[in-house]
Amino acid sequence: MLRIGLTGGIGSGKSTVAALFSAHGIPVIDADVIAHRLSLPGTPATRRMVQMLGPDIAAAGGGIDRKRLAQRVFTNPAERARLEEILHPLIRAEMQREQEGLAAPYCLLVIPLLIEARQRDLVDRVLVVDVDERTQLARAMARDGRSEAEIRAILGAQVDRALRLKTADDCIRNSGDLAALKAQVDALHRKYLALAAEKPGGR
């Protein structure tokens, strides 16, 4: 099965793109969804995060307060590294587990930090959702209710746009409307079906 790694900066539109591929019947495995699941009350990862980073990141219900955690780690590289030490191996293992038994020509692995976490080996191709920084800021602030300073701190922890584009095998430009975005996804879907058919063991 062909594995497409979908990545892009905050506010670029990864979730919308993933939903459009899903509408074609393509399995989507999302690192952020897995991370959220790992951060629920009572999980080993939650206990390790609280133990390593302190009880102030715990939510009232016993899970992780993700907004408070983000405020901590995106302004403190050392703490971000400790968090990644806990989560990245678990997310990687779960993404590989979720691929087992999939019956599809290709699947989409949504990995926001694919480049930063050096996870290129998990995928066959890298698909970057690209958008200019001003649009990123506006979208992320409107979606998350965070300040510009908070969003810029997150942007600062991600690779810059030029490097991300340099690593891309394919690119979606997400500066237009939904129809334009869907047309790009439809074209890539046809391309990936053809590539999957050519892959050894493809169908």
PDB file of C-alpha atoms in Angstrom:
ATOM      1  CA  MET A   1       0.000   0.000   0.000  1.00  0.00           C
ATOM      2  CA  LEU A   2       1.234   3.451  -0.936  1.00  0.00           C
ATOM      3  CA  ARG A   3       1.694   5.758   2.086  1.00  0.00           C
ATOM      4  CA  ILE A   4       1.201   9.484   1.600  1.00  0.00           C
ATOM      5  CA  GLY A   5       2.500  11.746   4.356  1.00  0.00           C
ATOM      6  CA  LEU A   6       0.368  14.883   4.617  1.00  0.00           C
ATOM      7  CA  THR A   7       2.045  17.796   6.362  1.00  0.00           C
ATOM      8  CA  GLY A   8       1.955  21.583   6.550  1.00  0.00           C
ATOM      9  CA  GLY A   9       2.231  24.428   9.008  1.00  0.00           C
ATOM     10  CA  ILE A  10      -0.406  25.416  11.541  1.00  0.00           C
ATOM     11  CA  GLY A  11      -3.503  26.857   9.865  1.00  0.00           C
ATOM     12  CA  SER A  12      -2.579  25.535   6.429  1.00  0.00           C
ATOM     13  CA  GLY A  13      -5.725  23.425   6.058  1.00  0.00           C
ATOM     14  CA  LYS A  14      -4.450  19.885   6.631  1.00  0.00           C
ATOM     15  CA  SER A  15      -7.700  18.707   8.228  1.00  0.00           C
ATOM     16  CA  THR A  16      -9.793  19.998   5.320  1.00  0.00           C
ATOM     17  CA  VAL A  17      -7.500  18.321   2.799  1.00  0.00           C
ATOM     18  CA  ALA A  18      -7.586  15.060   4.777  1.00  0.00           C
ATOM     19  CA  ALA A  19     -11.403  15.176   4.827  1.00  0.00           C
ATOM     20  CA  LEU A  20     -11.470  15.587   1.037  1.00  0.00           C
ATOM     21  CA  PHE A  21      -9.251  12.514   0.592  1.00  0.00           C
ATOM     22  CA  SER A  22     -11.437  10.628   3.081  1.00  0.00           C
ATOM     23  CA  ALA A  23     -14.466  11.444   0.913  1.00  0.00           C
ATOM     24  CA  HIS A  24     -12.772   9.360  -1.804  1.00  0.00           C
ATOM     25  CA  GLY A  25     -12.757   6.401   0.613  1.00  0.00           C
ATOM     26  CA  ILE A  26      -9.070   6.766   1.471  1.00  0.00           C
ATOM     27  CA  PRO A  27      -8.087   5.768   5.039  1.00  0.00           C
ATOM     28  CA  VAL A  28      -6.729   8.685   7.070  1.00  0.00           C
ATOM     29  CA  ILE A  29      -4.449   8.149  10.067  1.00  0.00           C
ATOM     30  CA  ASP A  30      -3.927  11.400  11.969  1.00  0.00           C
ATOM     31  CA  ALA A  31      -1.025  11.913  14.386  1.00  0.00           C
ATOM     32  CA  ASP A  32      -2.907  14.679  16.227  1.00  0.00           C
ATOM     33  CA  VAL A  33      -5.914  12.418  16.789  1.00  0.00           C
ATOM     34  CA  ILE A  34      -3.597   9.751  18.193  1.00  0.00           C
ATOM     35  CA  ALA A  35      -1.848  12.315  20.412  1.00  0.00           C
ATOM     36  CA  HIS A  36      -5.201  13.442  21.769  1.00  0.00           C
ATOM     37  CA  ARG A  37      -6.128   9.828  22.529  1.00  0.00           C
ATOM     38  CA  LEU A  38      -2.819   9.283  24.304  1.00  0.00           C
ATOM     39  CA  SER A  39      -3.524  12.363  26.464  1.00  0.00           C
ATOM     40  CA  LEU A  40      -6.812  11.093  27.877  1.00  0.00           C
ATOM     41  CA  PRO A  41      -7.226  10.444  31.621  1.00  0.00           C
ATOM     42  CA  GLY A  42      -5.475   7.379  32.973  1.00  0.00           C
ATOM     43  CA  THR A  43      -3.231   6.578  30.015  1.00  0.00           C
ATOM     44  CA  PRO A  44       0.461   5.769  30.606  1.00  0.00           C
ATOM     45  CA  ALA A  45       1.430   8.724  28.391  1.00  0.00           C
ATOM     46  CA  THR A  46      -0.689  11.126  30.456  1.00  0.00           C
ATOM     47  CA  ARG A  47       0.899   9.898  33.678  1.00  0.00           C
ATOM     48  CA  ARG A  48       4.402  10.301  32.214  1.00  0.00           C
ATOM     49  CA  MET A  49       3.670  13.792  30.909  1.00  0.00           C
ATOM     50  CA  VAL A  50       2.351  14.971  34.275  1.00  0.00           C
ATOM     51  CA  GLN A  51       5.262  13.334  36.050  1.00  0.00           C
ATOM     52  CA  MET A  52       7.841  14.865  33.703  1.00  0.00           C
ATOM     53  CA  LEU A  53       6.322  18.305  33.085  1.00  0.00           C
ATOM     54  CA  GLY A  54       4.419  18.928  36.305  1.00  0.00           C
ATOM     55  CA  PRO A  55       0.810  18.790  37.576  1.00  0.00           C
ATOM     56  CA  ASP A  56      -0.101  22.215  36.159  1.00  0.00           C
ATOM     57  CA  ILE A  57      -0.580  20.655  32.682  1.00  0.00           C
ATOM     58  CA  ALA A  58      -3.292  18.320  34.010  1.00  0.00           C
ATOM     59  CA  ALA A  59      -6.924  19.082  33.186  1.00  0.00           C
ATOM     60  CA  ALA A  60      -9.660  18.971  35.825  1.00  0.00           C
ATOM     61  CA  GLY A  61     -10.901  15.587  34.557  1.00  0.00           C
ATOM     62  CA  GLY A  62      -7.492  13.957  34.831  1.00  0.00           C
ATOM     63  CA  GLY A  63      -6.317  14.256  31.239  1.00  0.00           C
ATOM     64  CA  ILE A  64      -4.001  16.851  29.736  1.00  0.00           C
ATOM     65  CA  ASP A  65      -4.965  20.492  29.301  1.00  0.00           C
ATOM     66  CA  ARG A  66      -3.716  20.726  25.710  1.00  0.00           C
ATOM     67  CA  LYS A  67      -3.912  24.511  25.493  1.00  0.00           C
ATOM     68  CA  ARG A  68      -1.910  24.965  28.674  1.00  0.00           C
ATOM     69  CA  LEU A  69       0.561  22.334  27.520  1.00  0.00           C
ATOM     70  CA  ALA A  70       1.013  24.139  24.203  1.00  0.00           C
ATOM     71  CA  GLN A  71       1.651  27.430  25.984  1.00  0.00           C
ATOM     72  CA  ARG A  72       4.378  25.716  27.985  1.00  0.00           C
ATOM     73  CA  VAL A  73       6.198  23.738  25.324  1.00  0.00           C
ATOM     74  CA  PHE A  74       6.084  26.205  22.436  1.00  0.00           C
ATOM     75  CA  THR A  75       7.925  28.796  24.508  1.00  0.00           C
ATOM     76  CA  ASN A  76      10.362  26.313  26.038  1.00  0.00           C
ATOM     77  CA  PRO A  77      12.399  24.171  23.609  1.00  0.00           C
ATOM     78  CA  ALA A  78      13.751  21.946  26.412  1.00  0.00           C
ATOM     79  CA  GLU A  79      10.272  21.053  27.622  1.00  0.00           C
ATOM     80  CA  ARG A  80       9.080  20.535  24.055  1.00  0.00           C
ATOM     81  CA  ALA A  81      11.919  18.043  23.561  1.00  0.00           C
ATOM     82  CA  ARG A  82      10.871  16.176  26.717  1.00  0.00           C
ATOM     83  CA  LEU A  83       7.275  16.028  25.519  1.00  0.00           C
ATOM     84  CA  GLU A  84       8.345  14.722  22.113  1.00  0.00           C
ATOM     85  CA  GLU A  85      10.510  12.103  23.814  1.00  0.00           C
ATOM     86  CA  ILE A  86       7.332  10.739  25.408  1.00  0.00           C
ATOM     87  CA  LEU A  87       4.840  11.086  22.581  1.00  0.00           C
ATOM     88  CA  HIS A  88       6.663  10.616  19.284  1.00  0.00           C
ATOM     89  CA  PRO A  89       7.607   6.927  19.715  1.00  0.00           C
ATOM     90  CA  LEU A  90       4.061   6.115  20.886  1.00  0.00           C
ATOM     91  CA  ILE A  91       2.454   7.999  17.995  1.00  0.00           C
ATOM     92  CA  ARG A  92       4.798   6.353  15.512  1.00  0.00           C
ATOM     93  CA  ALA A  93       3.986   2.865  16.810  1.00  0.00           C
ATOM     94  CA  GLU A  94       0.239   3.548  16.751  1.00  0.00           C
ATOM     95  CA  MET A  95       0.341   4.914  13.204  1.00  0.00           C
ATOM     96  CA  GLN A  96       2.108   1.769  12.055  1.00  0.00           C
ATOM     97  CA  ARG A  97      -0.377  -0.414  13.939  1.00  0.00           C
ATOM     98  CA  GLU A  98      -3.368   1.339  12.352  1.00  0.00           C
ATOM     99  CA  GLN A  99      -2.022   0.582   8.873  1.00  0.00           C
ATOM    100  CA  GLU A 100      -2.166  -3.170   9.487  1.00  0.00           C
ATOM    101  CA  GLY A 101      -5.015  -4.820   7.664  1.00  0.00           C
ATOM    102  CA  LEU A 102      -6.045  -1.756   5.648  1.00  0.00           C
ATOM    103  CA  ALA A 103      -7.507  -2.749   2.298  1.00  0.00           C
ATOM    104  CA  ALA A 104      -6.926   0.334   0.175  1.00  0.00           C
ATOM    105  CA  PRO A 105      -4.637   1.321  -2.705  1.00  0.00           C
ATOM    106  CA  TYR A 106      -3.127   4.059  -0.553  1.00  0.00           C
ATOM    107  CA  CYS A 107      -3.544   5.714   2.825  1.00  0.00           C
ATOM    108  CA  LEU A 108      -2.976   9.208   4.152  1.00  0.00           C
ATOM    109  CA  LEU A 109      -0.783   9.750   7.212  1.00  0.00           C
ATOM    110  CA  VAL A 110      -1.400  13.231   8.601  1.00  0.00           C
ATOM    111  CA  ILE A 111       1.820  14.187  10.414  1.00  0.00           C
ATOM    112  CA  PRO A 112       2.162  17.915  11.174  1.00  0.00           C
ATOM    113  CA  LEU A 113       5.761  17.436  12.373  1.00  0.00           C
ATOM    114  CA  LEU A 114       6.768  14.912   9.726  1.00  0.00           C
ATOM    115  CA  ILE A 115       9.900  16.870   8.810  1.00  0.00           C
ATOM    116  CA  GLU A 116      10.717  18.206  12.264  1.00  0.00           C
ATOM    117  CA  ALA A 117      10.407  14.747  13.872  1.00  0.00           C
ATOM    118  CA  ARG A 118      12.404  13.087  11.056  1.00  0.00           C
ATOM    119  CA  GLN A 119       9.579  10.696  10.213  1.00  0.00           C
ATOM    120  CA  ARG A 120      10.096  10.679   6.448  1.00  0.00           C
ATOM    121  CA  ASP A 121      10.778   6.950   6.606  1.00  0.00           C
ATOM    122  CA  LEU A 122       7.136   6.340   7.581  1.00  0.00           C
ATOM    123  CA  VAL A 123       5.851   7.412   4.160  1.00  0.00           C
ATOM    124  CA  ASP A 124       6.490   6.883   0.468  1.00  0.00           C
ATOM    125  CA  ARG A 125       5.633  10.426  -0.616  1.00  0.00           C
ATOM    126  CA  VAL A 126       5.339  13.785   1.142  1.00  0.00           C
ATOM    127  CA  LEU A 127       2.345  15.984   0.350  1.00  0.00           C
ATOM    128  CA  VAL A 128       2.654  19.543   1.664  1.00  0.00           C
ATOM    129  CA  VAL A 129      -0.333  21.837   2.130  1.00  0.00           C
ATOM    130  CA  ASP A 130       1.101  25.286   1.520  1.00  0.00           C
ATOM    131  CA  VAL A 131      -0.235  28.717   2.412  1.00  0.00           C
ATOM    132  CA  ASP A 132       1.346  32.101   3.084  1.00  0.00           C
ATOM    133  CA  GLU A 133       2.163  33.043   6.680  1.00  0.00           C
ATOM    134  CA  ARG A 134      -0.367  35.867   6.914  1.00  0.00           C
ATOM    135  CA  THR A 135      -3.181  33.467   6.003  1.00  0.00           C
ATOM    136  CA  GLN A 136      -1.828  30.887   8.444  1.00  0.00           C
ATOM    137  CA  LEU A 137      -1.904  33.393  11.281  1.00  0.00           C
ATOM    138  CA  ALA A 138      -5.440  34.560  10.519  1.00  0.00           C
ATOM    139  CA  ARG A 139      -6.846  31.039  10.179  1.00  0.00           C
ATOM    140  CA  ALA A 140      -5.104  29.643  13.264  1.00  0.00           C
ATOM    141  CA  MET A 141      -6.098  32.597  15.456  1.00  0.00           C
ATOM    142  CA  ALA A 142      -9.736  32.353  14.356  1.00  0.00           C
ATOM    143  CA  ARG A 143      -9.839  28.578  14.805  1.00  0.00           C
ATOM    144  CA  ASP A 144      -7.979  28.200  18.084  1.00  0.00           C
ATOM    145  CA  GLY A 145      -8.788  31.428  19.896  1.00  0.00           C
ATOM    146  CA  ARG A 146      -5.084  32.005  20.508  1.00  0.00           C
ATOM    147  CA  SER A 147      -3.198  35.284  20.330  1.00  0.00           C
ATOM    148  CA  GLU A 148      -0.892  36.177  17.461  1.00  0.00           C
ATOM    149  CA  ALA A 149       2.082  35.759  19.806  1.00  0.00           C
ATOM    150  CA  GLU A 150       0.978  32.209  20.685  1.00  0.00           C
ATOM    151  CA  ILE A 151       0.544  31.254  17.032  1.00  0.00           C
ATOM    152  CA  ARG A 152       3.910  32.774  16.139  1.00  0.00           C
ATOM    153  CA  ALA A 153       5.521  30.699  18.912  1.00  0.00           C
ATOM    154  CA  ILE A 154       4.073  27.560  17.311  1.00  0.00           C
ATOM    155  CA  LEU A 155       5.253  28.688  13.868  1.00  0.00           C
ATOM    156  CA  GLY A 156       8.707  29.220  15.336  1.00  0.00           C
ATOM    157  CA  ALA A 157       8.829  25.589  16.449  1.00  0.00           C
ATOM    158  CA  GLN A 158       8.036  24.348  12.935  1.00  0.00           C
ATOM    159  CA  VAL A 159      10.354  24.237   9.937  1.00  0.00           C
ATOM    160  CA  ASP A 160      10.160  27.252   7.672  1.00  0.00           C
ATOM    161  CA  ARG A 161       8.012  27.264   4.569  1.00  0.00           C
ATOM    162  CA  ALA A 162      10.923  27.043   2.127  1.00  0.00           C
ATOM    163  CA  LEU A 163      12.383  23.910   3.709  1.00  0.00           C
ATOM    164  CA  ARG A 164       8.966  22.256   3.916  1.00  0.00           C
ATOM    165  CA  LEU A 165       8.371  22.892   0.211  1.00  0.00           C
ATOM    166  CA  LYS A 166      11.846  21.611  -0.623  1.00  0.00           C
ATOM    167  CA  THR A 167      10.996  18.226   0.930  1.00  0.00           C
ATOM    168  CA  ALA A 168       7.646  17.932  -0.872  1.00  0.00           C
ATOM    169  CA  ASP A 169       6.969  15.362  -3.565  1.00  0.00           C
ATOM    170  CA  ASP A 170       3.568  16.970  -4.115  1.00  0.00           C
ATOM    171  CA  CYS A 171       2.081  20.292  -3.052  1.00  0.00           C
ATOM    172  CA  ILE A 172      -1.423  21.665  -2.571  1.00  0.00           C
ATOM    173  CA  ARG A 173      -1.777  25.450  -2.643  1.00  0.00           C
ATOM    174  CA  ASN A 174      -4.537  26.377  -0.221  1.00  0.00           C
ATOM    175  CA  SER A 175      -5.007  30.079  -0.834  1.00  0.00           C
ATOM    176  CA  GLY A 176      -8.203  29.798  -2.879  1.00  0.00           C
ATOM    177  CA  ASP A 177     -11.722  28.571  -2.205  1.00  0.00           C
ATOM    178  CA  LEU A 178     -12.952  25.078  -1.355  1.00  0.00           C
ATOM    179  CA  ALA A 179     -13.690  24.262  -5.001  1.00  0.00           C
ATOM    180  CA  ALA A 180     -10.088  24.993  -5.959  1.00  0.00           C
ATOM    181  CA  LEU A 181      -8.851  22.869  -3.063  1.00  0.00           C
ATOM    182  CA  LYS A 182     -11.126  19.972  -4.024  1.00  0.00           C
ATOM    183  CA  ALA A 183      -9.901  20.091  -7.629  1.00  0.00           C
ATOM    184  CA  GLN A 184      -6.304  19.701  -6.456  1.00  0.00           C
ATOM    185  CA  VAL A 185      -7.222  16.800  -4.169  1.00  0.00           C
ATOM    186  CA  ASP A 186      -9.176  15.086  -6.966  1.00  0.00           C
ATOM    187  CA  ALA A 187      -6.170  15.354  -9.303  1.00  0.00           C
ATOM    188  CA  LEU A 188      -3.796  13.971  -6.674  1.00  0.00           C
ATOM    189  CA  HIS A 189      -6.210  11.156  -5.851  1.00  0.00           C
ATOM    190  CA  ARG A 190      -6.054  10.011  -9.480  1.00  0.00           C
ATOM    191  CA  LYS A 191      -2.276  10.307  -9.436  1.00  0.00           C
ATOM    192  CA  TYR A 192      -1.951   8.279  -6.227  1.00  0.00           C
ATOM    193  CA  LEU A 193      -4.242   5.548  -7.549  1.00  0.00           C
ATOM    194  CA  ALA A 194      -1.975   5.227 -10.580  1.00  0.00           C
ATOM    195  CA  LEU A 195       1.183   5.186  -8.441  1.00  0.00           C
ATOM    196  CA  ALA A 196      -0.349   2.622  -6.091  1.00  0.00           C
ATOM    197  CA  ALA A 197      -1.141   0.359  -9.037  1.00  0.00           C
ATOM    198  CA  GLU A 198       2.502   0.522 -10.112  1.00  0.00           C
ATOM    199  CA  LYS A 199       3.831  -0.219  -6.601  1.00  0.00           C
ATOM    200  CA  PRO A 200       4.942  -3.840  -6.042  1.00  0.00           C
ATOM    201  CA  GLY A 201       1.994  -5.622  -4.487  1.00  0.00           C
ATOM    202  CA  GLY A 202      -0.300  -2.757  -5.549  1.00  0.00           C
ATOM    203  CA  ARG A 203      -3.725  -3.261  -6.967  1.00  0.00           C
TER     204      ARG A 203
END
